[in-house]
Short mmCIF file of C-alpha atoms in Angstrom, two decimals:
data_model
loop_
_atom_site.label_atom_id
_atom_site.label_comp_id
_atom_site.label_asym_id
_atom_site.label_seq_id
_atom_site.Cartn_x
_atom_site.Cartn_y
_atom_site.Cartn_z
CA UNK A 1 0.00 0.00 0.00
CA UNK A 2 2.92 2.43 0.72
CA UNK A 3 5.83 1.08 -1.81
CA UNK A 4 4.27 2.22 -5.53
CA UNK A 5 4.69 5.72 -6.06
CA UNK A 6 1.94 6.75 -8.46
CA UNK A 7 2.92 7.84 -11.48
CA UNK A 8 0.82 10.88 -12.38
CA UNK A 9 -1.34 13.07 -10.66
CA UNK A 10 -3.70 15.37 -11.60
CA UNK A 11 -4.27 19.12 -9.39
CA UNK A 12 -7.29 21.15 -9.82
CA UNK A 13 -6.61 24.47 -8.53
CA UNK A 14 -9.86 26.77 -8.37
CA UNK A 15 -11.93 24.54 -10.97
CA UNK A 16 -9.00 24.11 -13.13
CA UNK A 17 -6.54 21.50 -14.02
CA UNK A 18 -2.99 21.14 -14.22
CA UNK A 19 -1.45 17.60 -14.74
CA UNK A 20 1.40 16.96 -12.96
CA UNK A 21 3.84 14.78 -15.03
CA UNK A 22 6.63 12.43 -13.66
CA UNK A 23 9.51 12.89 -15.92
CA UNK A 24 9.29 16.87 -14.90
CA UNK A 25 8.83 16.24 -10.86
CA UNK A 26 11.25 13.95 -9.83
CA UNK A 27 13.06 14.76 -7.28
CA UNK A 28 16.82 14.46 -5.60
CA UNK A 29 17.22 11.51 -2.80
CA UNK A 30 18.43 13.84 -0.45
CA UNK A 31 16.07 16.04 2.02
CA UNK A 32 16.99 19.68 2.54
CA UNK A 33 17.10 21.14 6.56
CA UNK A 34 16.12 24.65 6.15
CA UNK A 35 15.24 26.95 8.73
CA UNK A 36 13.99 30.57 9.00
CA UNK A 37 10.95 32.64 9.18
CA UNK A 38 7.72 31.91 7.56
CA UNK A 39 7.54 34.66 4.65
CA UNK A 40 4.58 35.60 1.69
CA UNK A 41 2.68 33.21 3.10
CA UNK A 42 -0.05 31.78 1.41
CA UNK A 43 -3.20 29.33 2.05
CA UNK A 44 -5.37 27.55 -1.04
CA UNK A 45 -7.75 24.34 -1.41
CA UNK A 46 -6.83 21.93 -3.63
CA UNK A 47 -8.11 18.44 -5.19
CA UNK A 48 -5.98 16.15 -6.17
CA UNK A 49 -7.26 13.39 -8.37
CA UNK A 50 -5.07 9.84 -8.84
CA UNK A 51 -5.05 8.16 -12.04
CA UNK A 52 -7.73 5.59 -12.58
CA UNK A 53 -9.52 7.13 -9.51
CA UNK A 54 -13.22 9.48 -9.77
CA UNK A 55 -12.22 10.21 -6.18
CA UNK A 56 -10.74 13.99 -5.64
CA UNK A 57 -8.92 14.12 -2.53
CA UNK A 58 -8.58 18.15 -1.00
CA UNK A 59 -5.44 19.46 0.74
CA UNK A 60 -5.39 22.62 2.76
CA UNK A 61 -1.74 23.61 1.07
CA UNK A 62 0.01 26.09 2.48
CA UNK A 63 2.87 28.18 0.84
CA UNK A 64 5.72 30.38 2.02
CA UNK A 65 9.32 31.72 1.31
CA UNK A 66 12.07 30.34 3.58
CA UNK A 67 14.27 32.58 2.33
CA UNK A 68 14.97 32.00 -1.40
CA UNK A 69 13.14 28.78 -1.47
CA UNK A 70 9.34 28.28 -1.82
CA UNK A 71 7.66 25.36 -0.15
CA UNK A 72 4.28 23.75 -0.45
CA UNK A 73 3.15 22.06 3.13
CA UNK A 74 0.09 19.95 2.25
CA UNK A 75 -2.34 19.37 5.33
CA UNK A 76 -5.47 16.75 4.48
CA UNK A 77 -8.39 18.87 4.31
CA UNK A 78 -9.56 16.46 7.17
CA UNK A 79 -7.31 17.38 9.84
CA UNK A 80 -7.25 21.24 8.69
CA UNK A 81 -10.46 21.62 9.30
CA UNK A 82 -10.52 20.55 13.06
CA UNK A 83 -7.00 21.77 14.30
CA UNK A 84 -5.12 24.80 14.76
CA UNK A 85 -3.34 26.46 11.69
CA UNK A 86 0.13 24.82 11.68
CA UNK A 87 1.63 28.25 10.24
CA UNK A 88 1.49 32.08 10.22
CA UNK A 89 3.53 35.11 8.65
CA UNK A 90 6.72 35.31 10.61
CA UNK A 91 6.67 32.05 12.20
CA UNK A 92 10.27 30.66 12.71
CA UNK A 93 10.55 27.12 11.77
CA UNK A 94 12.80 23.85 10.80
CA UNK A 95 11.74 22.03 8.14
CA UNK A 96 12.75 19.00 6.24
CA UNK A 97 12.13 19.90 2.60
CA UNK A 98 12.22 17.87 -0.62
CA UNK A 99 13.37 20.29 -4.27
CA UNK A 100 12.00 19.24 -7.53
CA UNK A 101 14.18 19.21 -10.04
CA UNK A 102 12.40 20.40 -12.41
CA UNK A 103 11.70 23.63 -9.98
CA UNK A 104 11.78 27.08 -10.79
CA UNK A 105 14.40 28.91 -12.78
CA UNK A 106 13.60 32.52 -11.44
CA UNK A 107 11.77 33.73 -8.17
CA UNK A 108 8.66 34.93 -9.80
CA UNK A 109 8.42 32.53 -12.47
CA UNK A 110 7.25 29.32 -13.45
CA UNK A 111 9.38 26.81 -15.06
CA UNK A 112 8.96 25.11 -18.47
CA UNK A 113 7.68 21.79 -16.14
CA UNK A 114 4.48 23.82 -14.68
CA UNK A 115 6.02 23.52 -11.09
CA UNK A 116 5.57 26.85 -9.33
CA UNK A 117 7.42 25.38 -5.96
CA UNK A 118 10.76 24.81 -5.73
CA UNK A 119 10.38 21.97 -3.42
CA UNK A 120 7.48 19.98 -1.07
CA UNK A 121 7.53 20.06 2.76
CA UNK A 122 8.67 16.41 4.64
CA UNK A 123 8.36 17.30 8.00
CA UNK A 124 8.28 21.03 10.00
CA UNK A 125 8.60 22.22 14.05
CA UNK A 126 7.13 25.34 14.31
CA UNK A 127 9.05 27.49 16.89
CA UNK A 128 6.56 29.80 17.99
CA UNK A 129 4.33 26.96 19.67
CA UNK A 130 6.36 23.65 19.82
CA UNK A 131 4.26 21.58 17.09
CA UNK A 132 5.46 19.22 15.03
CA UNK A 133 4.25 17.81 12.24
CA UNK A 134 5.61 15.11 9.39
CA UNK A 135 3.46 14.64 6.10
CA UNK A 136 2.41 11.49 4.40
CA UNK A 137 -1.34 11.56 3.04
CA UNK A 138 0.02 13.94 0.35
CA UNK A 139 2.93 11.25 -0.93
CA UNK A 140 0.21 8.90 -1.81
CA UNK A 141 0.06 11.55 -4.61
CA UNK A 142 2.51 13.53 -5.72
CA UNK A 143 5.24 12.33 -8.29
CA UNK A 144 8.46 11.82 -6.95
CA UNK A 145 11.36 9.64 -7.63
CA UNK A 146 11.63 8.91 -4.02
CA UNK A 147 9.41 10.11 -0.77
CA UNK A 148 8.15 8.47 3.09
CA UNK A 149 5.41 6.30 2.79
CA UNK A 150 2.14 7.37 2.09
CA UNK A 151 0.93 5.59 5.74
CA UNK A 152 2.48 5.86 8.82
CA UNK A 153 1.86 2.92 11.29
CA UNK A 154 -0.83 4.45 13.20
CA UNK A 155 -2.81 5.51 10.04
CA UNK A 156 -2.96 2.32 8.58
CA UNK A 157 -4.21 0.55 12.58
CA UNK A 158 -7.36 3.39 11.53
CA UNK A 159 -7.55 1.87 8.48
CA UNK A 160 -7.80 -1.64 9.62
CA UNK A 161 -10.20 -0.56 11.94
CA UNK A 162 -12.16 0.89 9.08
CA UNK A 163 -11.78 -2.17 6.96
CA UNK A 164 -13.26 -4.88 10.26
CA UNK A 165 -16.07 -2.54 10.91
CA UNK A 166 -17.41 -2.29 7.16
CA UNK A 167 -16.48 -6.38 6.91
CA UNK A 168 -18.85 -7.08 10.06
CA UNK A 169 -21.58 -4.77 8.76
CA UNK A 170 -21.13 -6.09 5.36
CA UNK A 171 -21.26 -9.69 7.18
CA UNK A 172 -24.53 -8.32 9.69
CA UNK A 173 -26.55 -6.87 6.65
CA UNK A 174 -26.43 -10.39 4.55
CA UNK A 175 -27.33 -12.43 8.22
CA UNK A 176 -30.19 -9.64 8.54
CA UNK A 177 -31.21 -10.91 4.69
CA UNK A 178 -31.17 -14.40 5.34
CA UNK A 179 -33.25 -13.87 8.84
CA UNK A 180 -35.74 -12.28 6.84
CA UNK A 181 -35.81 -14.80 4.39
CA UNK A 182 -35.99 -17.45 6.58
CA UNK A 183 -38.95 -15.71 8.39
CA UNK A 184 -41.28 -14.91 5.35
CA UNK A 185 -40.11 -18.42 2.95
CA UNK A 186 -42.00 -19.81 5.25
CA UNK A 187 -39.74 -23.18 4.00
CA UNK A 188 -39.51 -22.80 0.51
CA UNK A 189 -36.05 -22.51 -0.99
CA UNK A 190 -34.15 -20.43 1.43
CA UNK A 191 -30.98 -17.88 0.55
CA UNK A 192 -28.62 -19.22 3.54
CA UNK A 193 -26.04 -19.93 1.34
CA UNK A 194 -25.09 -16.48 0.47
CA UNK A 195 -24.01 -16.08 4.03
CA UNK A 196 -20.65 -18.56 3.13
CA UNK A 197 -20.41 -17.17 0.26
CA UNK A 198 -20.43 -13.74 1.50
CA UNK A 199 -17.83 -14.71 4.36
CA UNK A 200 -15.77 -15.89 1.54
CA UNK A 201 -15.83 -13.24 -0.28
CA UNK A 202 -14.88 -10.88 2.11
CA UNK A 203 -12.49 -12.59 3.11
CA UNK A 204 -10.68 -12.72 -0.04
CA UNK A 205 -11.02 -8.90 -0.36
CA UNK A 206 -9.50 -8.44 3.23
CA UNK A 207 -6.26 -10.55 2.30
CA UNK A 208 -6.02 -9.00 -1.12
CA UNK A 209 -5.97 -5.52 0.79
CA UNK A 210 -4.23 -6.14 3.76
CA UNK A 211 -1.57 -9.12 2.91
CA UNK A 212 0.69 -6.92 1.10
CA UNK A 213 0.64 -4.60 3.79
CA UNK A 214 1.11 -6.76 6.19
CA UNK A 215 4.55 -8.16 4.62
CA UNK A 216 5.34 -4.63 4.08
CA UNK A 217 5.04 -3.50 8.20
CA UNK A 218 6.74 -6.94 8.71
CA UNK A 219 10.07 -6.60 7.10
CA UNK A 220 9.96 -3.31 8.38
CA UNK A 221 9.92 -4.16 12.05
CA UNK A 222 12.32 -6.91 11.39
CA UNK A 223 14.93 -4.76 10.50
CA UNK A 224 14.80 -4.63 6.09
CA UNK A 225 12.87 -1.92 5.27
CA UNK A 226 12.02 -0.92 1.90
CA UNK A 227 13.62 2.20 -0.07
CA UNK A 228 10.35 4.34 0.82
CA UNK A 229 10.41 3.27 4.38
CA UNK A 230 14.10 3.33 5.17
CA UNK A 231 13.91 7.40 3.86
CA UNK A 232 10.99 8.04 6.10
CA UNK A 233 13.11 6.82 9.08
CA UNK A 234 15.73 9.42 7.43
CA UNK A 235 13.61 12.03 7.45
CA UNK A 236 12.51 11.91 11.12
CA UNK A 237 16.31 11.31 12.86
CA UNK A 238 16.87 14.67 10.73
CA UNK A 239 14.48 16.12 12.76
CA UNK A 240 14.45 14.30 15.69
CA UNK A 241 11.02 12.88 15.69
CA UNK A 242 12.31 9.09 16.91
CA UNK A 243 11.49 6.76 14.12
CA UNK A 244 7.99 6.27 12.42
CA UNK A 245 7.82 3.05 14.00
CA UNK A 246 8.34 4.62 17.13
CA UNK A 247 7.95 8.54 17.01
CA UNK A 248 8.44 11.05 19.57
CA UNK A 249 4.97 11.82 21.56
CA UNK A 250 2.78 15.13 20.38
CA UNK A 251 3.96 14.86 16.77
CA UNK A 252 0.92 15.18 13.97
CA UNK A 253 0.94 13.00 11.48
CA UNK A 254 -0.70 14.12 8.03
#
């Protein structure tokens, strides 16, 4: 679930659409540490749509100046909405940043790629209040050669959680059918069997979900992480945030 990098991605900014393309957005292997003061910052909403997926996806994204070099932070729209603004004008912050190399050739123009930002926020500590905060939603997304997985541990234990309670309700609303059935057939050919088959079934799309994951976290713990994972553990001794197995306490995961 975290390993594939996807391999286009599609922005629509204001009701408008700008495809991101991979050969113009990779990116170098090695973070950036930057720190400064928060400067021409700016907020917007966007929707980012993977290929082969209806499903837009918003990010609160917010962009500043640390000095010369612009940076995008993406927050999920989700935990924007419910938690305090993670930066303001003049805020002095470390961040763990990731250039593009097809960024920018001048301040106030765009390059021949479509990029306007000369690089994508990993993690930040904002100075003025003590937060911290290390993205991943927004790598299940954007196109780069190399970035943390897209799911920390703790997101995907609320995913599994998601996944059991839709299995038993899927598993409750066909033992509901059958009830019923069994009460009005008054014993003419009943529908019991689609209760096996439905526990089958779901099975089947549990392991096909979660098995790859699974050997994924696995490895991990035991010590051979993949390329994605073994960066993400890069990117939080940079900034002292522990491990993503095993991060410091208070830090927000998007």
């Amino acid at each position: 679930m975290d390993e594939p990098a996807p391999g286009r991605a599609t922005h629509l900014i204001d009701g408008k659409s700008d495809d991101v393309i991979s050969s113009s957005a990779t990116v170098t292997s090695t973070p950036l540490r930057l720190s400064g003061r928060v400067r021409e910052l700016e907020r917007t909403i966007e929707s980012i749509r993977r290929p082969g997926h209806g499903v837009l996806t918003q990010f609160a994204v917010y962009r500043f100046r640390l000095d010369r070099v612009r940076l995008a932070f993406y927050a999920p729209m989700s935990e924007d909405e419910y938690a305090p603004s993670p930066l303001s004008e003049g805020d002095r912050v470390d961040v763990a940043a990731q250039r593009y190399t097809g960024r920018r050739h001048h301040d106030d123009e765009i390059g021949v790629d479509g990029i306007g930002d000369d690089g994508v926020v990993l993690a930040l500590e904002n100075r003025e209040n003590g937060r911290r905060y290390v993205c991943h939603s927004i790598f299940r997304w954007l196109v780069l050669d190399i970035a943390p997985v897209g799911y920390t541990p703790r997101m995907l234990r609320a995913a599994l959680y998601w996944t059991v309670g839709l299995s038993v309700a899927a598993i409750a609303i066909v033992a509901a059918i059958i009830g019923l059935d069994a009460a009005l057939s008054s014993g003419q050919a009943s529908w019991s069997w689609l209760l096996d088959e439905g526990l089958w079934v779901i099975a089947l799309v549990d392991a096909v979900i979660w098995g790859p994951v699974v050997v994924l976290q696995l490895r991990w713990r035991l010590g051979r992480p993949t390329r994605r994972q073994a960066y993400s553990d890069r990117v939080y001794a940079a900034m002292g945030y522990g491990s993503v197995l095993r991060p410091v306490a208070g830090l927000v995961e998007l």
